[in-house]
Coordinates of C-alpha atoms in Angstrom, one line a residue:
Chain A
X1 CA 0.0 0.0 0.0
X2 CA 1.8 3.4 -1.0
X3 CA 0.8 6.7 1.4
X4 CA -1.2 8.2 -1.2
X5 CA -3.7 5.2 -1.0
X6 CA -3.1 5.3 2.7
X7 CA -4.4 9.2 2.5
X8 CA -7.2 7.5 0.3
X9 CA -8.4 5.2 2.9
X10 CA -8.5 7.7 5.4
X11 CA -10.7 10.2 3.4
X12 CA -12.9 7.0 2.7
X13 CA -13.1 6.1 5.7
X14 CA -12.8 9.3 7.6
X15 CA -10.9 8.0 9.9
X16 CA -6.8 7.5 10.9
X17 CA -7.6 5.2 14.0
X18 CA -5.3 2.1 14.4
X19 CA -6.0 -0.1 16.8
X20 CA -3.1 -1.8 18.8
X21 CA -4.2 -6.2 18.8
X22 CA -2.5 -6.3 22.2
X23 CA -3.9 -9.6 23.6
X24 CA -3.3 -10.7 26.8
X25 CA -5.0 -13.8 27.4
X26 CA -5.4 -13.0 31.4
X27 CA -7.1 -9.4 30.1
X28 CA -9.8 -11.7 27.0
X29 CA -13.5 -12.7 28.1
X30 CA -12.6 -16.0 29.7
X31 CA -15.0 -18.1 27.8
X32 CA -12.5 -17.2 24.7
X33 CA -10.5 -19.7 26.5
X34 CA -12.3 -22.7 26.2
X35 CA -11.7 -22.4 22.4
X36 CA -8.9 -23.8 20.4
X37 CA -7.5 -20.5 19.7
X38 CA -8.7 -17.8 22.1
X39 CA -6.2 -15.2 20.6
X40 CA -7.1 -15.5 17.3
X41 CA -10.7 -15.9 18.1
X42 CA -10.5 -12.8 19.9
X43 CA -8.9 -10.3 17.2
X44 CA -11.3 -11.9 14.4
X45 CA -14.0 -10.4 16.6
X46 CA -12.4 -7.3 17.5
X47 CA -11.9 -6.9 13.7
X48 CA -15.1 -7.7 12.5
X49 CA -16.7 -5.9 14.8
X50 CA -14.6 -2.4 13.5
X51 CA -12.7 -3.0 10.7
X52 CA -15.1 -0.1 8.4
X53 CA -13.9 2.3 11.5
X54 CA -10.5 2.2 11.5
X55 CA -7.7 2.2 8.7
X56 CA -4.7 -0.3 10.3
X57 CA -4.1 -3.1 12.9
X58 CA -1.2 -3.0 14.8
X59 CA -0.4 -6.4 16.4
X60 CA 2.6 -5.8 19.0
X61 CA 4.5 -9.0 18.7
X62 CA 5.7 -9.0 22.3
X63 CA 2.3 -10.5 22.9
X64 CA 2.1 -13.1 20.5
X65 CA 5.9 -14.3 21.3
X66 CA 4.9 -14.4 25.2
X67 CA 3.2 -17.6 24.4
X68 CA 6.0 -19.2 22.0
X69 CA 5.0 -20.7 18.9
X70 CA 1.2 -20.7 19.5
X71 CA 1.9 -17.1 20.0
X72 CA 3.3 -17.0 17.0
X73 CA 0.2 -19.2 15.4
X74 CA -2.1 -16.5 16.5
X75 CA -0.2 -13.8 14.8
X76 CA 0.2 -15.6 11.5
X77 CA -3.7 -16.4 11.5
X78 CA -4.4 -12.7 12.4
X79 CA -2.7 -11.4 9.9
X80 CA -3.7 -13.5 7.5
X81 CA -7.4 -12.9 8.5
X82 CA -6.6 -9.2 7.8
X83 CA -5.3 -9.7 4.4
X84 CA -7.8 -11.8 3.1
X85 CA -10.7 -10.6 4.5
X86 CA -10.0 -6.6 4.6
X87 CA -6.8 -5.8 2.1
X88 CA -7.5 -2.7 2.3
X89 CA -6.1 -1.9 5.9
X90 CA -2.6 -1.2 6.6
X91 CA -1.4 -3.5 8.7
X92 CA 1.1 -2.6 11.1
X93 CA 4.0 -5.5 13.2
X94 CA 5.0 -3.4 16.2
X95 CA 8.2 -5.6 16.6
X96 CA 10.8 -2.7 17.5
X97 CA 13.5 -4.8 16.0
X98 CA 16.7 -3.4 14.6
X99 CA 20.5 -5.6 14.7
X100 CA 23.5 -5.3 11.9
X101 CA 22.8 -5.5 8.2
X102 CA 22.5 -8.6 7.3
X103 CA 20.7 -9.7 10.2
X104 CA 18.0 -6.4 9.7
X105 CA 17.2 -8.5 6.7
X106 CA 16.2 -11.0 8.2
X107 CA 14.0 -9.4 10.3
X108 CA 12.4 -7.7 7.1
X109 CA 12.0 -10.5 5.7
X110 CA 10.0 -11.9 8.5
X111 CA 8.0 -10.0 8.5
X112 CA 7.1 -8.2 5.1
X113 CA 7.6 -11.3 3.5
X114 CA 6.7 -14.7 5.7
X115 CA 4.0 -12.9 7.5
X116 CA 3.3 -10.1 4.9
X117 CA 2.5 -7.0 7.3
X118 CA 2.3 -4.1 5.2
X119 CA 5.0 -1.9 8.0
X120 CA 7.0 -2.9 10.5
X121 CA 8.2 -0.2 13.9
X122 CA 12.2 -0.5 14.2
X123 CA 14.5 1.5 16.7
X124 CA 17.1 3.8 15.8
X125 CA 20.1 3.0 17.9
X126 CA 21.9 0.9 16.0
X127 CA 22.1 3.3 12.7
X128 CA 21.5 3.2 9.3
X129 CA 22.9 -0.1 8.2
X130 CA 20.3 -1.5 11.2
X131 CA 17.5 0.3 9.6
X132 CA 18.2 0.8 5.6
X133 CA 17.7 -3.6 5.0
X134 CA 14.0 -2.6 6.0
X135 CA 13.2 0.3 3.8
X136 CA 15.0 -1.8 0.9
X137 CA 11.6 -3.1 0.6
X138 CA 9.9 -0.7 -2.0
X139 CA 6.7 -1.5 -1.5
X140 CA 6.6 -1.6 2.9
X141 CA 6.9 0.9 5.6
X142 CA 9.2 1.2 7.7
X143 CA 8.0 2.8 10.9
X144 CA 11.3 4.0 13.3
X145 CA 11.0 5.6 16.8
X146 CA 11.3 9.0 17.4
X147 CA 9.5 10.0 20.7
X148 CA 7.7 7.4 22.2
X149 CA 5.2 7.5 24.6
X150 CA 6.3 6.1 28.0
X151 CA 8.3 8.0 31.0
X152 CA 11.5 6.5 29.7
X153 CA 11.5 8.2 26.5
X154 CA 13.1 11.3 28.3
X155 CA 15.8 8.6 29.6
X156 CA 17.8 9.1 26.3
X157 CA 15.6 10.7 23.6
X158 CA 16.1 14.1 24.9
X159 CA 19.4 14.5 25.7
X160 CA 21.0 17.0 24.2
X161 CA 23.4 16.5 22.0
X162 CA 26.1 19.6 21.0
X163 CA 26.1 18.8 17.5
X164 CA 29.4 16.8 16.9
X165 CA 30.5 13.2 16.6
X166 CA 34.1 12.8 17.0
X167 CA 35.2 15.5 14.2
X168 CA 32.4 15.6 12.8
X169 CA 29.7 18.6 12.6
X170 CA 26.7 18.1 11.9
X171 CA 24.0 20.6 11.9
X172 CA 23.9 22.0 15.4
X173 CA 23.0 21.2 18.5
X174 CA 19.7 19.4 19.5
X175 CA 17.8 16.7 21.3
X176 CA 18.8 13.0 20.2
X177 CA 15.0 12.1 18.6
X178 CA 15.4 15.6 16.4
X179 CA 18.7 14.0 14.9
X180 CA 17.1 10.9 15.1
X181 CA 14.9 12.3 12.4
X182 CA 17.5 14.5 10.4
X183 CA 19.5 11.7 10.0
X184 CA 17.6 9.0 9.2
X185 CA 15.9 11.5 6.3
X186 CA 19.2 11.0 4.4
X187 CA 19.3 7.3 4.4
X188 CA 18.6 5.7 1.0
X189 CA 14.9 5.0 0.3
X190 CA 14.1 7.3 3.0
X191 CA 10.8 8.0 0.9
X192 CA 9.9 4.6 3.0
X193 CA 10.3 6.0 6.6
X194 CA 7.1 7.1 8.8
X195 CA 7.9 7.7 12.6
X196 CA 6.8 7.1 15.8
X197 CA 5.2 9.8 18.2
X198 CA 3.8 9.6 21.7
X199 CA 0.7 11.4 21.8
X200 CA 1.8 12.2 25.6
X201 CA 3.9 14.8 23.9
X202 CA 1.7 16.9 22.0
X203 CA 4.0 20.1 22.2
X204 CA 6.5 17.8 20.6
X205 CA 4.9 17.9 17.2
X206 CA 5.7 21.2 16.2
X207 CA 9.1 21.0 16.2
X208 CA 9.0 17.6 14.4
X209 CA 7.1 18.7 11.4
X210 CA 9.3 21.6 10.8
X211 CA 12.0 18.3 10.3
X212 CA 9.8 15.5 8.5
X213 CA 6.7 17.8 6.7
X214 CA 5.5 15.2 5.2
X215 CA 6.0 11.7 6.7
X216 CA 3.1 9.7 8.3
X217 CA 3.4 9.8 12.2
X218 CA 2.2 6.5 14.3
X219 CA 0.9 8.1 17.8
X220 CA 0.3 5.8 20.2
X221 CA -0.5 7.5 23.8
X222 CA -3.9 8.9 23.3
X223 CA -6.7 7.6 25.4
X224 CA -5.1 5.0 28.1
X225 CA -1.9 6.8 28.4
X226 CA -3.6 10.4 28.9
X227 CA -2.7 12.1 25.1
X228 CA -5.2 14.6 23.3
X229 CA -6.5 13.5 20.1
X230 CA -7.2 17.1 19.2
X231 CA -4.0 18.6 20.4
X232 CA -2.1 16.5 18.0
X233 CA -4.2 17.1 15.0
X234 CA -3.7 20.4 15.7
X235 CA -0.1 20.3 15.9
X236 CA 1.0 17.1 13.9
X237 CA -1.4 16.6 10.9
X238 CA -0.2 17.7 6.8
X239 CA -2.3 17.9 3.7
X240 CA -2.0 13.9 3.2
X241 CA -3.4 14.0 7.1
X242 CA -0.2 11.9 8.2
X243 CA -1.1 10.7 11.0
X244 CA -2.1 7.1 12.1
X245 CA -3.4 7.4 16.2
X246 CA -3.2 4.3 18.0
X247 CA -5.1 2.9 20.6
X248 CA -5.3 -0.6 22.3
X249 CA -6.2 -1.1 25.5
X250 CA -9.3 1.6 25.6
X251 CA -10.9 0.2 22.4
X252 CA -9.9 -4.1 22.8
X253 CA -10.8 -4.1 26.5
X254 CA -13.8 -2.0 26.8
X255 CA -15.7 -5.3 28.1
X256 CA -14.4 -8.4 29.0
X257 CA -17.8 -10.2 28.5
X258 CA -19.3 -11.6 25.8
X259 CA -20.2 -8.0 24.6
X260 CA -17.0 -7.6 24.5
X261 CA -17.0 -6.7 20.3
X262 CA -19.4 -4.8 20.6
X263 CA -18.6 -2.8 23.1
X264 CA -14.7 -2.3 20.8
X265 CA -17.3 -1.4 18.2
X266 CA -18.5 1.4 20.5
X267 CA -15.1 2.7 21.4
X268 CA -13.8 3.0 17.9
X269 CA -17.0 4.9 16.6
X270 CA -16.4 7.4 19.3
X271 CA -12.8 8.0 18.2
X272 CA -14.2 7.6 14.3
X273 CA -16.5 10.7 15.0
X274 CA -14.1 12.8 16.6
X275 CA -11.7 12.1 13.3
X276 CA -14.7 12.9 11.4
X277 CA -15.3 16.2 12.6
X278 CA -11.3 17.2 13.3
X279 CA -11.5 16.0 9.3
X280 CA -13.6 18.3 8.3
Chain B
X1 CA 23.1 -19.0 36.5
X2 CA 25.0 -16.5 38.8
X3 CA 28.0 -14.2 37.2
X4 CA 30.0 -16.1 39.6
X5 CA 29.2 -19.4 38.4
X6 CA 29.3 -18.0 34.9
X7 CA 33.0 -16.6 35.7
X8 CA 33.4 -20.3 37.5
X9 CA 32.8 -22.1 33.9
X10 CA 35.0 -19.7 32.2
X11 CA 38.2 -20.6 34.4
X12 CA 36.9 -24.7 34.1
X13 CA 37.1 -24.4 30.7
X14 CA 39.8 -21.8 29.7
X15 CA 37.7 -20.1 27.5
X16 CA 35.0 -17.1 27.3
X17 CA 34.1 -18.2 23.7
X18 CA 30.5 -17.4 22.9
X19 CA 29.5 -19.0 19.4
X20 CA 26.4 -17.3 17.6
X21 CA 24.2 -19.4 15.7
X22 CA 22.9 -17.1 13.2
X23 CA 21.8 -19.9 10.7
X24 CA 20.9 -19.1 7.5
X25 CA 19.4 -22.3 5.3
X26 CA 21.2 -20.6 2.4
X27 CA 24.6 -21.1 4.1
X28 CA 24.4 -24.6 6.1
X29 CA 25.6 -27.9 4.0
X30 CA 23.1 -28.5 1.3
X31 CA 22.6 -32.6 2.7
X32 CA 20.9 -30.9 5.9
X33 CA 18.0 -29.6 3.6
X34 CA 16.6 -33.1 3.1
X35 CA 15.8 -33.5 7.0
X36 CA 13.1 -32.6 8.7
X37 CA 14.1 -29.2 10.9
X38 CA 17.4 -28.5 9.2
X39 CA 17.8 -25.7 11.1
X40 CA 18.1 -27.9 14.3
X41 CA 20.2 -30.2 13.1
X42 CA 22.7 -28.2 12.1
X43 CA 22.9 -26.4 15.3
X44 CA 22.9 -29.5 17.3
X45 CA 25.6 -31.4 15.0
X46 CA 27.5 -27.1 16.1
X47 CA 26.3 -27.6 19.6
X48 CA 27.6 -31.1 20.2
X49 CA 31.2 -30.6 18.3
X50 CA 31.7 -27.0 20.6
X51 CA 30.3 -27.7 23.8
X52 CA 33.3 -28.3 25.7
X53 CA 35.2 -25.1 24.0
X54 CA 32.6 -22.7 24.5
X55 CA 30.5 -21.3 27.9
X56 CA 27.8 -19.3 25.6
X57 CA 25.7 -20.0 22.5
X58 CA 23.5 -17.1 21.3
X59 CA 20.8 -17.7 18.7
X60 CA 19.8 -14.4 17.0
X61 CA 16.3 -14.6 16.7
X62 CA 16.0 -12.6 13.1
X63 CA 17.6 -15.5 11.8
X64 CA 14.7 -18.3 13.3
X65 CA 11.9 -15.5 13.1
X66 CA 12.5 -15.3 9.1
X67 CA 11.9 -18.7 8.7
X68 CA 8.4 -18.3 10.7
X69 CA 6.5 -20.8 12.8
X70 CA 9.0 -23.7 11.4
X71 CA 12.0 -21.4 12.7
X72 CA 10.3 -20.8 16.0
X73 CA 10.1 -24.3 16.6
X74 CA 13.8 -24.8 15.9
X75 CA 14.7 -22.0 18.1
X76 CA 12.6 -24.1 21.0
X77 CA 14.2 -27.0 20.3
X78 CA 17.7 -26.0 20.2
X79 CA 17.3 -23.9 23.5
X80 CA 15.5 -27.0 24.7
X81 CA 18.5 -28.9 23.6
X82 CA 21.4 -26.7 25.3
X83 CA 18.9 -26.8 27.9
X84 CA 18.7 -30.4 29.3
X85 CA 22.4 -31.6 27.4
X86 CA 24.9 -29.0 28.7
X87 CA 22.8 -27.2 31.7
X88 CA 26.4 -25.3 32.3
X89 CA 25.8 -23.4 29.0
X90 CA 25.1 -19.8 29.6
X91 CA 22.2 -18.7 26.7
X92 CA 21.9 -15.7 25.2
X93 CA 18.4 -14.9 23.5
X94 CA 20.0 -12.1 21.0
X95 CA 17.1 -10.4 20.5
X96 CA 17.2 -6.9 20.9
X97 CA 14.0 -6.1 22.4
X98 CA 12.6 -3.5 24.3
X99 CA 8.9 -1.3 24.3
X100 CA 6.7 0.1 27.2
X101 CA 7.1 -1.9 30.0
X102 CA 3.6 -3.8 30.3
X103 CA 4.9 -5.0 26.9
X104 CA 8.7 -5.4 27.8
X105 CA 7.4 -7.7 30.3
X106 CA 5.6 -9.6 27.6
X107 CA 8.8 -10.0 25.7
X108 CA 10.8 -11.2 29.1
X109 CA 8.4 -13.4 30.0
X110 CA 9.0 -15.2 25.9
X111 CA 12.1 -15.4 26.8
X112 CA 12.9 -15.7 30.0
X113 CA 10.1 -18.2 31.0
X114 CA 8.4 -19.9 27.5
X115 CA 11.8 -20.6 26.1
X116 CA 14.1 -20.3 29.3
X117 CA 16.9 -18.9 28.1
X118 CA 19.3 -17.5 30.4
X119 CA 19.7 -13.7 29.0
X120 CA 18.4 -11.8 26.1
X121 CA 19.7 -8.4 24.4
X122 CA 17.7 -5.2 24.9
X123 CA 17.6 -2.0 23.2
X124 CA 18.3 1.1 25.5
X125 CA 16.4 4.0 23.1
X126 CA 12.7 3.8 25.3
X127 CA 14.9 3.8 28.3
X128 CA 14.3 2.8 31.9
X129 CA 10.7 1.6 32.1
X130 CA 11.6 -0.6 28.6
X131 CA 14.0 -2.5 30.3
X132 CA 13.2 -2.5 34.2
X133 CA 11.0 -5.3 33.5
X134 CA 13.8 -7.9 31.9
X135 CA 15.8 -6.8 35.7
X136 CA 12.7 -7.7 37.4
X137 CA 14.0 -11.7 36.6
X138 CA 16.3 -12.0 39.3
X139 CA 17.6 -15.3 38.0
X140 CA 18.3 -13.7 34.5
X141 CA 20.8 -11.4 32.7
X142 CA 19.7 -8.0 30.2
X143 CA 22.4 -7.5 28.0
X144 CA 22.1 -4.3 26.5
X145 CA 23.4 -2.4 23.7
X146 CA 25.7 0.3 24.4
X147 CA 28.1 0.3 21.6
X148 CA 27.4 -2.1 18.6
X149 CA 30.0 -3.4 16.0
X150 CA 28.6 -1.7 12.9
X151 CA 29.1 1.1 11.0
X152 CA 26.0 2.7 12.0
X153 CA 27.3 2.7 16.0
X154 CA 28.6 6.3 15.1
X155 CA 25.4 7.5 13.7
X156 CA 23.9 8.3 17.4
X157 CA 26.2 5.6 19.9
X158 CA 28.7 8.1 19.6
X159 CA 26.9 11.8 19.2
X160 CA 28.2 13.9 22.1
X161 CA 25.8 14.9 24.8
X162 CA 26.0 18.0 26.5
X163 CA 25.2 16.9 29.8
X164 CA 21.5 18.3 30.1
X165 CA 17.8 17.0 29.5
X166 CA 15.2 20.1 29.9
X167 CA 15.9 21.7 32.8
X168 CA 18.1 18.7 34.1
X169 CA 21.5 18.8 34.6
X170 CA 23.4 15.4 34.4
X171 CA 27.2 14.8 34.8
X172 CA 28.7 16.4 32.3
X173 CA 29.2 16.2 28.1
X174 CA 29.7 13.3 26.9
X175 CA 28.9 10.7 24.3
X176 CA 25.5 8.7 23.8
X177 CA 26.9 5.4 24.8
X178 CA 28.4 6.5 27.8
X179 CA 25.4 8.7 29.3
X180 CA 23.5 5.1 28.3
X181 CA 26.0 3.0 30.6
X182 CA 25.7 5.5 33.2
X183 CA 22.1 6.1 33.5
X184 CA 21.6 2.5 33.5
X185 CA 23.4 1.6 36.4
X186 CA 20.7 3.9 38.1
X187 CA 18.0 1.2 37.7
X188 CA 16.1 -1.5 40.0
X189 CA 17.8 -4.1 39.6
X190 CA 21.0 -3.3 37.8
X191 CA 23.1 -6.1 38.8
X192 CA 21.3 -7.9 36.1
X193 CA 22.7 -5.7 33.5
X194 CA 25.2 -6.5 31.3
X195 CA 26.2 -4.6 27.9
X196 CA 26.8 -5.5 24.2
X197 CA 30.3 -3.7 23.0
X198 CA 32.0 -4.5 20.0
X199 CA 35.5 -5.4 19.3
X200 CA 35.9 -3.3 16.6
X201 CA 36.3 -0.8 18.4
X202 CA 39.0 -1.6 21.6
X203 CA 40.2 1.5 22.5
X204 CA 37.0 2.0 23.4
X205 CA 37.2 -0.6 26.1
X206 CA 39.4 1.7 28.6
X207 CA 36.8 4.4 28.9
X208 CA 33.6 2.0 29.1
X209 CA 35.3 0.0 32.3
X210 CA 36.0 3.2 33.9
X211 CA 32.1 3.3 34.2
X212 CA 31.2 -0.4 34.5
X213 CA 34.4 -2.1 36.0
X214 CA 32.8 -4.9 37.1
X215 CA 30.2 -5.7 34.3
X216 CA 30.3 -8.5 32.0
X217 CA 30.3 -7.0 28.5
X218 CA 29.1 -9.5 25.3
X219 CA 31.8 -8.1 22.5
X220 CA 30.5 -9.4 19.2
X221 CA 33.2 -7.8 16.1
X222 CA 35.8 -10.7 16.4
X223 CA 37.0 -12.5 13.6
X224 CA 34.6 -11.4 10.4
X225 CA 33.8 -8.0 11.3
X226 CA 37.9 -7.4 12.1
X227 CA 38.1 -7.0 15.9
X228 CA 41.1 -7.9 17.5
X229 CA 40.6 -10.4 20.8
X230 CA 44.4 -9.7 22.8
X231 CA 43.9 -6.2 22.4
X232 CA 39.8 -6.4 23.5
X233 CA 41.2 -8.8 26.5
X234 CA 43.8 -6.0 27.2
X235 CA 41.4 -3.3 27.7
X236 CA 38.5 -5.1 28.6
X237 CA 39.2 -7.8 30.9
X238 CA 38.5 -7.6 34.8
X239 CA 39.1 -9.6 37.7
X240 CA 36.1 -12.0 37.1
X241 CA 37.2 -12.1 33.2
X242 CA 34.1 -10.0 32.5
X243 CA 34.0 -10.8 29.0
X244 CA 32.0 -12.8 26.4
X245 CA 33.6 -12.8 23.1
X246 CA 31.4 -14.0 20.1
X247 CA 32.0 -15.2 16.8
X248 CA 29.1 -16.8 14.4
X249 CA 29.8 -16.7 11.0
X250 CA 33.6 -17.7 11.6
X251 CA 32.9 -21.0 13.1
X252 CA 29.2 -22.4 11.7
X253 CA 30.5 -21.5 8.4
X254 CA 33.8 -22.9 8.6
X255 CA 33.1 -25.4 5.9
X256 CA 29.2 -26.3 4.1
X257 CA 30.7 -29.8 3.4
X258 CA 29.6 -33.0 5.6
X259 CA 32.5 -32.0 7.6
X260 CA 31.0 -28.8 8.9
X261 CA 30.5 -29.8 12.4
X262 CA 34.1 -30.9 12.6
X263 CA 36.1 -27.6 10.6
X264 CA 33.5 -25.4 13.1
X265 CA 35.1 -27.6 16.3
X266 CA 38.7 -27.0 14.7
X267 CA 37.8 -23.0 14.4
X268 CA 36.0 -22.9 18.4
X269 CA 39.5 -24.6 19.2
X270 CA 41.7 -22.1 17.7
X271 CA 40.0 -19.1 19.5
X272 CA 39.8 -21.4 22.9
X273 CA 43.3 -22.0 23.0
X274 CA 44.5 -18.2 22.1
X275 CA 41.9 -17.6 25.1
X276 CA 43.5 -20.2 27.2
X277 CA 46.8 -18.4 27.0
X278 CA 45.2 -15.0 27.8
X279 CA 43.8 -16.8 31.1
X280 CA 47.1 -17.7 32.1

């Protein structure tokens, strides 16, 4: 799927809502359980249920991997339900990964190819030969942190940095997710690059599009984790909209009972309408 | 297993060889393909011919993860394997992992508890509340990346800080890698932590055990990627050896003939016995 059919959807659908599949069996309606699959069972559901409401899944593989290779049973099913059934959502692997070269392509293959996701979220330490294997692949996203969401993201992510590396100048001094995004930007097939963005940080946004104008953001952090869906339209959207807002917990666990699609259907309108009318 | 029993095996077997098994089906001898879990067999035909060389193997999951559900399964049963065979083996889950800590927990539990391996590699970018939850297994090691082997380690490893966050003022300028090594030894749990530095870059070694004397430190960069091991021993070694030197390619790939297991043995031995003198 390229951005401009991405932008597409959106207006289609009027909505940018992605919803995180992050399934903890301990948090599912327990009579899920008694089936053969209760993961599975439970994100068909949760997808049925909105799929016409949002425009991407984002399965977070920690999840799936948690319980080994059914785990990893469940995701394959999932994201092979998505395809099939609804090929016109962007599907998302939040997998964080990132290692040397040749090993990055591994990873990409992985998952753009065994499992087919149409993006995949990778982290930036490491450099460009961790993250340029990924965006090789013309046709996939490649979705790198910037500034996440949690407390830890000022741990590192805003240090200051003067604006040298060994000899080297580079373009002046600023916090390590601004370089984050200046460099990455001159990596080859950057064109392939969106970014992640805690919604926690609206003020952040800004500064962030005066560096990437026109790359899709992925903002998880609005809802459970206490970030403004209007404060970051205001700040972070472009012309293409380019933005994706995440949420899991407040739309998959709404109810653990045997409502508990509907009830995700109920969540995900209400976010739908507010995207409406921001839309608009 | 403790550091002390870890630094215990190291002085039993004169060695602090880690061997990677990064297996790619494209690289393993071509008879292997006819058998059932290839993958497997070749690392347990690698596993039985090193064991008594080596105290560490480290699968990198990108390598098992590519190969989907079928590689999972080899990456349990080689774990399993080491596991119940040579219990003395230290395992490394090379993974790099690391998200908001409900979901870092996810990922520790996969490997930690579904596939019990002994330590897995974390990512420091989301900082402490990403990797708090791998410390919170007191029985287990969190190796994470401070300063990798590849080219892109000076992309943001090595920007200079200027010793402030916000309003903050930390200790002073200095470079990415360093402010990570410091700031992590602030965390619950710390004593868990040890660090990924590569050996292609040993005069590097001097500065980082100024900060963390008493760390181990897993030094991938031997052999293939051109780091030298007497001058990494030189500048890296402390009292309790501190060290885990890997090679991968160098050894599995010794030969892709029928006798791979045995030019892989004759490869482990070579780097055993330059180790042995160094223990002297």
């Amino acid at each position: 799927m390229t951005t401009q059919q991405l932008t597409q959807q959106i207006r289609i659908k009027k909505s940018f809502l992605c919803i995180g599949l992050d399934v903890d069996l301990t948090k599912i309606p327990q009579h899920l359980l008694e089936l053969e699959d209760p993961i599975f069972e439970f994100n068909k559901a949760i997808i049925d249920a909105t799929h016409d409401l949002c425009i991407s899944y984002k399965p977070n593989t920690a999840f799936y991997e948690a319980y080994g290779i059914k785990g990893w049973q469940s995701l394959q099913k999932t994201i092979n339900y998505i395809n099939e059934k609804y090929p016109e959502i962007f599907t998302i692997a939040d997998a964080k990964r990132g290692d040397i070269g040749n090993t990055s392509t591994m990873y990409a293959k992985a998952f753009f190819q065994d499992l087919n996701f149409d993006s995949v979220t990778v982290a930036p330490y490491m450099g460009k030969d961790s993250v340029e294997p990924f965006l090789a692949f013309n046709d996939k996203h490649t979705i790198m942190l910037a500034l996440t969401s949690n407390e830890g993201a000022f741990d590192f992510q805003t240090l200051q940095t003067n604006g040298t590396r060994g000899e080297a100048e580079l373009s002046g001094a600023k916090e390590l997710y601004k370089q984050v995004l200046e460099t990455s930007k001159t990596w080859k097939n950057a064109q392939n690059l969106m970014y992640v963005v805690g919604a926690t940080k609206a003020e952040y946004f800004t500064e962030i599009r005066k560096i990437v104008p026109d790359s899709f953001l992925l903002v998880p952090g609005v809802g459970a984790q206490g970030g403004s869906l209007s404060e970051v339209c205001k700040y972070g959207m472009n012309t293409n909209i380019g933005l994706l807002i995440n949420s899991s917990r407040g739309i998959i666990y709404a109810s653990n009972g045997t409502d508990f699609a509907e009830k995700a259907r109920e969540e995900a309108l209400k976010m739908q309408q507010e995207m409406q009318q921001i839309l608009k």
